[in-house]
PDB file of C-alpha atoms in Angstrom:
ATOM      1  CA  MET A   1     -30.519  27.478 -34.785  1.00 54.00           C
ATOM      2  CA  ARG A   2     -27.516  25.220 -35.251  1.00 54.00           C
ATOM      3  CA  HIS A   3     -26.969  26.559 -38.738  1.00 51.00           C
ATOM      4  CA  TRP A   4     -26.729  30.086 -37.386  1.00 51.00           C
ATOM      5  CA  LEU A   5     -24.112  29.029 -34.870  1.00 48.00           C
ATOM      6  CA  LEU A   6     -22.057  27.382 -37.606  1.00 52.00           C
ATOM      7  CA  LEU A   7     -22.198  30.574 -39.657  1.00 55.00           C
ATOM      8  CA  LEU A   8     -21.228  32.801 -36.736  1.00 53.00           C
ATOM      9  CA  LEU A   9     -18.366  30.637 -35.450  1.00 51.00           C
ATOM     10  CA  PRO A  10     -15.857  31.744 -38.159  1.00 59.00           C
ATOM     11  CA  LEU A  11     -16.622  35.394 -37.355  1.00 53.00           C
ATOM     12  CA  PHE A  12     -15.381  34.913 -33.806  1.00 55.00           C
ATOM     13  CA  PHE A  13     -12.029  33.692 -35.096  1.00 56.00           C
ATOM     14  CA  LEU A  14     -11.746  36.473 -37.666  1.00 53.00           C
ATOM     15  CA  ASN A  15     -12.287  39.080 -34.974  1.00 54.00           C
ATOM     16  CA  CYS A  16      -9.361  37.666 -33.006  1.00 56.00           C
ATOM     17  CA  TYR A  17      -6.901  38.116 -35.879  1.00 54.00           C
ATOM     18  CA  GLU A  18      -4.427  40.943 -35.407  1.00 60.00           C
ATOM     19  CA  ALA A  19      -1.797  41.918 -37.958  1.00 64.00           C
ATOM     20  CA  GLU A  20       1.801  41.318 -36.916  1.00 72.00           C
ATOM     21  CA  ARG A  21       3.540  44.503 -35.775  1.00 78.00           C
ATOM     22  CA  ASN A  22       7.223  44.417 -34.858  1.00 87.00           C
ATOM     23  CA  CYS A  23       7.502  48.183 -35.012  1.00 92.00           C
ATOM     24  CA  THR A  24      10.775  48.505 -33.107  1.00 92.00           C
ATOM     25  CA  ASP A  25      12.553  46.877 -36.081  1.00 91.00           C
ATOM     26  CA  PHE A  26      11.561  49.913 -38.178  1.00 94.00           C
ATOM     27  CA  LYS A  27      12.255  52.812 -35.818  1.00 94.00           C
ATOM     28  CA  THR A  28      15.609  53.500 -37.469  1.00 94.00           C
ATOM     29  CA  GLY A  29      17.239  52.626 -40.772  1.00 95.00           C
ATOM     30  CA  THR A  30      17.207  53.410 -44.485  1.00 96.00           C
ATOM     31  CA  PHE A  31      13.939  52.807 -46.306  1.00 95.00           C
ATOM     32  CA  GLU A  32      12.573  52.885 -49.843  1.00 94.00           C
ATOM     33  CA  PHE A  33       9.044  53.751 -50.892  1.00 88.00           C
ATOM     34  CA  THR A  34       7.102  54.373 -54.088  1.00 84.00           C
ATOM     35  CA  TYR A  35       4.762  57.267 -54.688  1.00 78.00           C
ATOM     36  CA  ILE A  36       2.740  58.633 -57.597  1.00 75.00           C
ATOM     37  CA  ILE A  37       2.889  62.207 -58.852  1.00 76.00           C
ATOM     38  CA  ASP A  38       0.862  63.241 -61.906  1.00 81.00           C
ATOM     39  CA  GLY A  39       0.224  59.578 -62.722  1.00 83.00           C
ATOM     40  CA  ILE A  40       3.941  58.703 -62.746  1.00 85.00           C
ATOM     41  CA  GLU A  41       5.246  56.172 -60.224  1.00 85.00           C
ATOM     42  CA  LYS A  42       8.515  57.202 -58.613  1.00 84.00           C
ATOM     43  CA  THR A  43      10.787  55.794 -55.922  1.00 87.00           C
ATOM     44  CA  GLY A  44      12.194  57.717 -52.987  1.00 89.00           C
ATOM     45  CA  THR A  45      14.317  56.867 -49.997  1.00 94.00           C
ATOM     46  CA  PHE A  46      14.486  58.132 -46.455  1.00 94.00           C
ATOM     47  CA  VAL A  47      16.807  57.679 -43.513  1.00 96.00           C
ATOM     48  CA  ARG A  48      15.244  57.594 -40.064  1.00 95.00           C
ATOM     49  CA  THR A  49      17.213  58.060 -36.867  1.00 94.00           C
ATOM     50  CA  LYS A  50      15.764  58.128 -33.379  1.00 90.00           C
ATOM     51  CA  ASP A  51      14.905  61.835 -33.672  1.00 94.00           C
ATOM     52  CA  TYR A  52      15.002  62.734 -37.381  1.00 96.00           C
ATOM     53  CA  ASN A  53      13.744  61.688 -40.785  1.00 95.00           C
ATOM     54  CA  ILE A  54      15.645  62.711 -43.951  1.00 95.00           C
ATOM     55  CA  ASP A  55      13.752  62.250 -47.243  1.00 92.00           C
ATOM     56  CA  TYR A  56      15.419  61.975 -50.649  1.00 91.00           C
ATOM     57  CA  PHE A  57      12.947  62.302 -53.535  1.00 82.00           C
ATOM     58  CA  ASP A  58      12.768  64.119 -56.881  1.00 82.00           C
ATOM     59  CA  ASN A  59      16.375  65.321 -56.415  1.00 84.00           C
ATOM     60  CA  LYS A  60      15.304  67.090 -53.207  1.00 87.00           C
ATOM     61  CA  ILE A  61      16.218  66.572 -49.587  1.00 90.00           C
ATOM     62  CA  ASP A  62      13.721  67.266 -46.794  1.00 90.00           C
ATOM     63  CA  SER A  63      14.368  66.843 -43.110  1.00 95.00           C
ATOM     64  CA  ALA A  64      11.900  66.526 -40.285  1.00 96.00           C
ATOM     65  CA  SER A  65      11.909  65.934 -36.558  1.00 96.00           C
ATOM     66  CA  ILE A  66      10.248  62.836 -35.135  1.00 96.00           C
ATOM     67  CA  ARG A  67       8.524  62.413 -31.795  1.00 96.00           C
ATOM     68  CA  TRP A  68       7.544  58.822 -31.018  1.00 96.00           C
ATOM     69  CA  ILE A  69       4.176  58.400 -29.287  1.00 95.00           C
ATOM     70  CA  ASN A  70       4.647  54.653 -28.827  1.00 95.00           C
ATOM     71  CA  ASP A  71       6.558  51.901 -30.666  1.00 93.00           C
ATOM     72  CA  CYS A  72       4.220  52.066 -33.680  1.00 95.00           C
ATOM     73  CA  GLU A  73       3.231  55.756 -33.929  1.00 96.00           C
ATOM     74  CA  PHE A  74       5.095  59.018 -34.330  1.00 96.00           C
ATOM     75  CA  ILE A  75       4.554  62.675 -35.168  1.00 96.00           C
ATOM     76  CA  GLN A  76       6.710  64.165 -37.901  1.00 95.00           C
ATOM     77  CA  LYS A  77       7.274  67.896 -38.361  1.00 96.00           C
ATOM     78  CA  GLU A  78       9.311  69.634 -41.085  1.00 94.00           C
ATOM     79  CA  LEU A  79      12.467  71.309 -39.771  1.00 94.00           C
ATOM     80  CA  HIS A  80      12.538  74.062 -42.414  1.00 90.00           C
ATOM     81  CA  PRO A  81       8.987  74.539 -43.743  1.00 89.00           C
ATOM     82  CA  LYS A  82       8.706  76.622 -46.898  1.00 88.00           C
ATOM     83  CA  ASN A  83       4.999  77.406 -46.534  1.00 90.00           C
ATOM     84  CA  LYS A  84       2.060  77.150 -44.137  1.00 89.00           C
ATOM     85  CA  GLU A  85       1.109  73.675 -45.369  1.00 86.00           C
ATOM     86  CA  GLU A  86       4.564  72.270 -44.533  1.00 85.00           C
ATOM     87  CA  GLN A  87       4.290  73.654 -40.986  1.00 89.00           C
ATOM     88  CA  LYS A  88       1.552  71.130 -40.169  1.00 91.00           C
ATOM     89  CA  ALA A  89       2.620  68.043 -38.240  1.00 93.00           C
ATOM     90  CA  ILE A  90       1.826  64.600 -39.661  1.00 93.00           C
ATOM     91  CA  HIS A  91       0.802  61.575 -37.618  1.00 95.00           C
ATOM     92  CA  PHE A  92       2.227  58.237 -38.857  1.00 95.00           C
ATOM     93  CA  LYS A  93       0.999  54.847 -37.684  1.00 95.00           C
ATOM     94  CA  ILE A  94       2.576  51.488 -38.570  1.00 94.00           C
ATOM     95  CA  LEU A  95      -0.302  49.112 -39.283  1.00 94.00           C
ATOM     96  CA  SER A  96       1.544  45.865 -40.021  1.00 94.00           C
ATOM     97  CA  THR A  97       5.067  44.596 -40.577  1.00 94.00           C
ATOM     98  CA  THR A  98       6.857  41.861 -42.491  1.00 93.00           C
ATOM     99  CA  GLU A  99      10.470  40.811 -42.279  1.00 92.00           C
ATOM    100  CA  ASP A 100      11.725  43.801 -44.317  1.00 93.00           C
ATOM    101  CA  SER A 101       8.764  46.172 -44.834  1.00 95.00           C
ATOM    102  CA  TYR A 102       5.874  47.826 -43.109  1.00 93.00           C
ATOM    103  CA  THR A 103       2.475  49.190 -44.075  1.00 93.00           C
ATOM    104  CA  PHE A 104       1.619  52.560 -42.625  1.00 92.00           C
ATOM    105  CA  GLU A 105      -1.009  55.263 -42.700  1.00 92.00           C
ATOM    106  CA  TYR A 106      -0.573  58.966 -42.216  1.00 90.00           C
ATOM    107  CA  LYS A 107      -2.746  62.033 -41.718  1.00 92.00           C
ATOM    108  CA  LEU A 108      -2.500  65.531 -40.314  1.00 90.00           C
ATOM    109  CA  ALA A 109      -1.812  65.368 -36.588  1.00 86.00           C
ATOM    110  CA  VAL A 110      -4.439  68.037 -35.909  1.00 86.00           C
ATOM    111  CA  LYS A 111      -7.778  67.816 -37.717  1.00 81.00           C
ATOM    112  CA  GLU A 112      -8.716  70.975 -39.533  1.00 79.00           C
ATOM    113  CA  ASP A 113     -12.162  72.377 -38.791  1.00 77.00           C
ATOM    114  CA  PHE A 114     -14.815  71.795 -41.438  1.00 80.00           C
ATOM    115  CA  LYS A 115     -12.556  69.548 -43.519  1.00 80.00           C
ATOM    116  CA  LYS A 116     -12.756  65.804 -43.921  1.00 83.00           C
ATOM    117  CA  GLN A 117      -9.630  64.166 -42.496  1.00 81.00           C
ATOM    118  CA  ARG A 118      -7.649  62.603 -45.341  1.00 83.00           C
ATOM    119  CA  VAL A 119      -5.856  59.369 -44.451  1.00 88.00           C
ATOM    120  CA  GLU A 120      -3.267  57.972 -46.848  1.00 86.00           C
ATOM    121  CA  LYS A 121      -1.554  54.589 -46.807  1.00 89.00           C
ATOM    122  CA  GLY A 122       1.810  53.390 -48.010  1.00 89.00           C
ATOM    123  CA  ILE A 123       4.432  50.693 -47.786  1.00 91.00           C
ATOM    124  CA  ALA A 124       8.074  51.263 -46.863  1.00 93.00           C
ATOM    125  CA  LYS A 125      10.786  48.668 -47.429  1.00 95.00           C
ATOM    126  CA  LYS A 126      13.862  48.613 -45.199  1.00 95.00           C
ATOM    127  CA  ILE A 127      17.026  48.501 -47.295  1.00 94.00           C
ATOM    128  CA  LYS A 128      19.645  49.052 -44.536  1.00 85.00           C
TER     129      LYS A 128
END
């Protein structure tokens, strides 16, 4: 019985661990991120203000509105969608932070019927 208790004790401490999240440090600023298209890794930047997000990638500029749910989550919606897919809002959640970067996940804000919800992850580095 004692051996079982010794094996279970570390699990109690692991369950108490929570990743550091200083999300307010990343609500606004200029950020850099990497992404892969057709197997090629590329770098993009975006500028986030309190209400807007402006993306610069592949020689394109996209702008979106932002509505913060709490300090670590927001909904982003394209300002000028070009098709039905771009009209869909995206839910972003900051999972953890470091001094100059954060790990996030994103998915469609509204789950589509009969489709598995796709959740993607990424890392953004604050450069300004």
